[in-house]
Amino acid sequence: METTSKTPSSAPRNTSEMVCCLANTLKDKQAS
């Protein structure tokens, strides 16, 4: 995976991935 911080245009996609990752982390914390 390339570093998205390089291009401003890929910022939204990077944010989406971050949110998805955070949601998964929260689910894991809630489950345990």
Short mmCIF file of C-alpha atoms in Angstrom, two decimals:
data_model
loop_
_atom_site.label_atom_id
_atom_site.label_comp_id
_atom_site.label_asym_id
_atom_site.label_seq_id
_atom_site.Cartn_x
_atom_site.Cartn_y
_atom_site.Cartn_z
CA MET A 1 0.00 0.00 0.00
CA GLU A 2 1.38 3.40 -0.90
CA THR A 3 1.61 6.28 1.53
CA THR A 4 -1.59 8.25 0.96
CA SER A 5 -0.27 11.39 2.69
CA LYS A 6 1.67 12.00 -0.53
CA THR A 7 -1.36 13.00 -2.55
CA PRO A 8 -4.17 15.23 -1.20
CA SER A 9 -6.63 13.53 -3.57
CA SER A 10 -6.23 10.23 -1.72
CA ALA A 11 -6.91 11.80 1.66
CA PRO A 12 -10.64 10.89 1.70
CA ARG A 13 -9.85 7.27 0.93
CA ASN A 14 -7.22 7.21 3.67
CA THR A 15 -9.71 8.70 6.12
CA SER A 16 -12.27 6.05 5.20
CA GLU A 17 -9.74 3.32 5.90
CA MET A 18 -8.82 4.94 9.20
CA VAL A 19 -12.48 5.11 10.24
CA CYS A 20 -12.99 1.49 9.21
CA CYS A 21 -9.95 0.43 11.19
CA LEU A 22 -11.13 2.39 14.24
CA ALA A 23 -14.58 0.82 14.00
CA ASN A 24 -13.05 -2.65 13.92
CA THR A 25 -10.89 -1.82 16.92
CA LEU A 26 -13.90 -0.58 18.85
CA LYS A 27 -15.83 -3.73 17.97
CA ASP A 28 -12.95 -5.83 19.25
CA LYS A 29 -12.82 -3.87 22.51
CA GLN A 30 -16.58 -4.14 22.99
CA ALA A 31 -16.56 -7.88 22.26
CA SER A 32 -13.88 -8.67 24.86
#
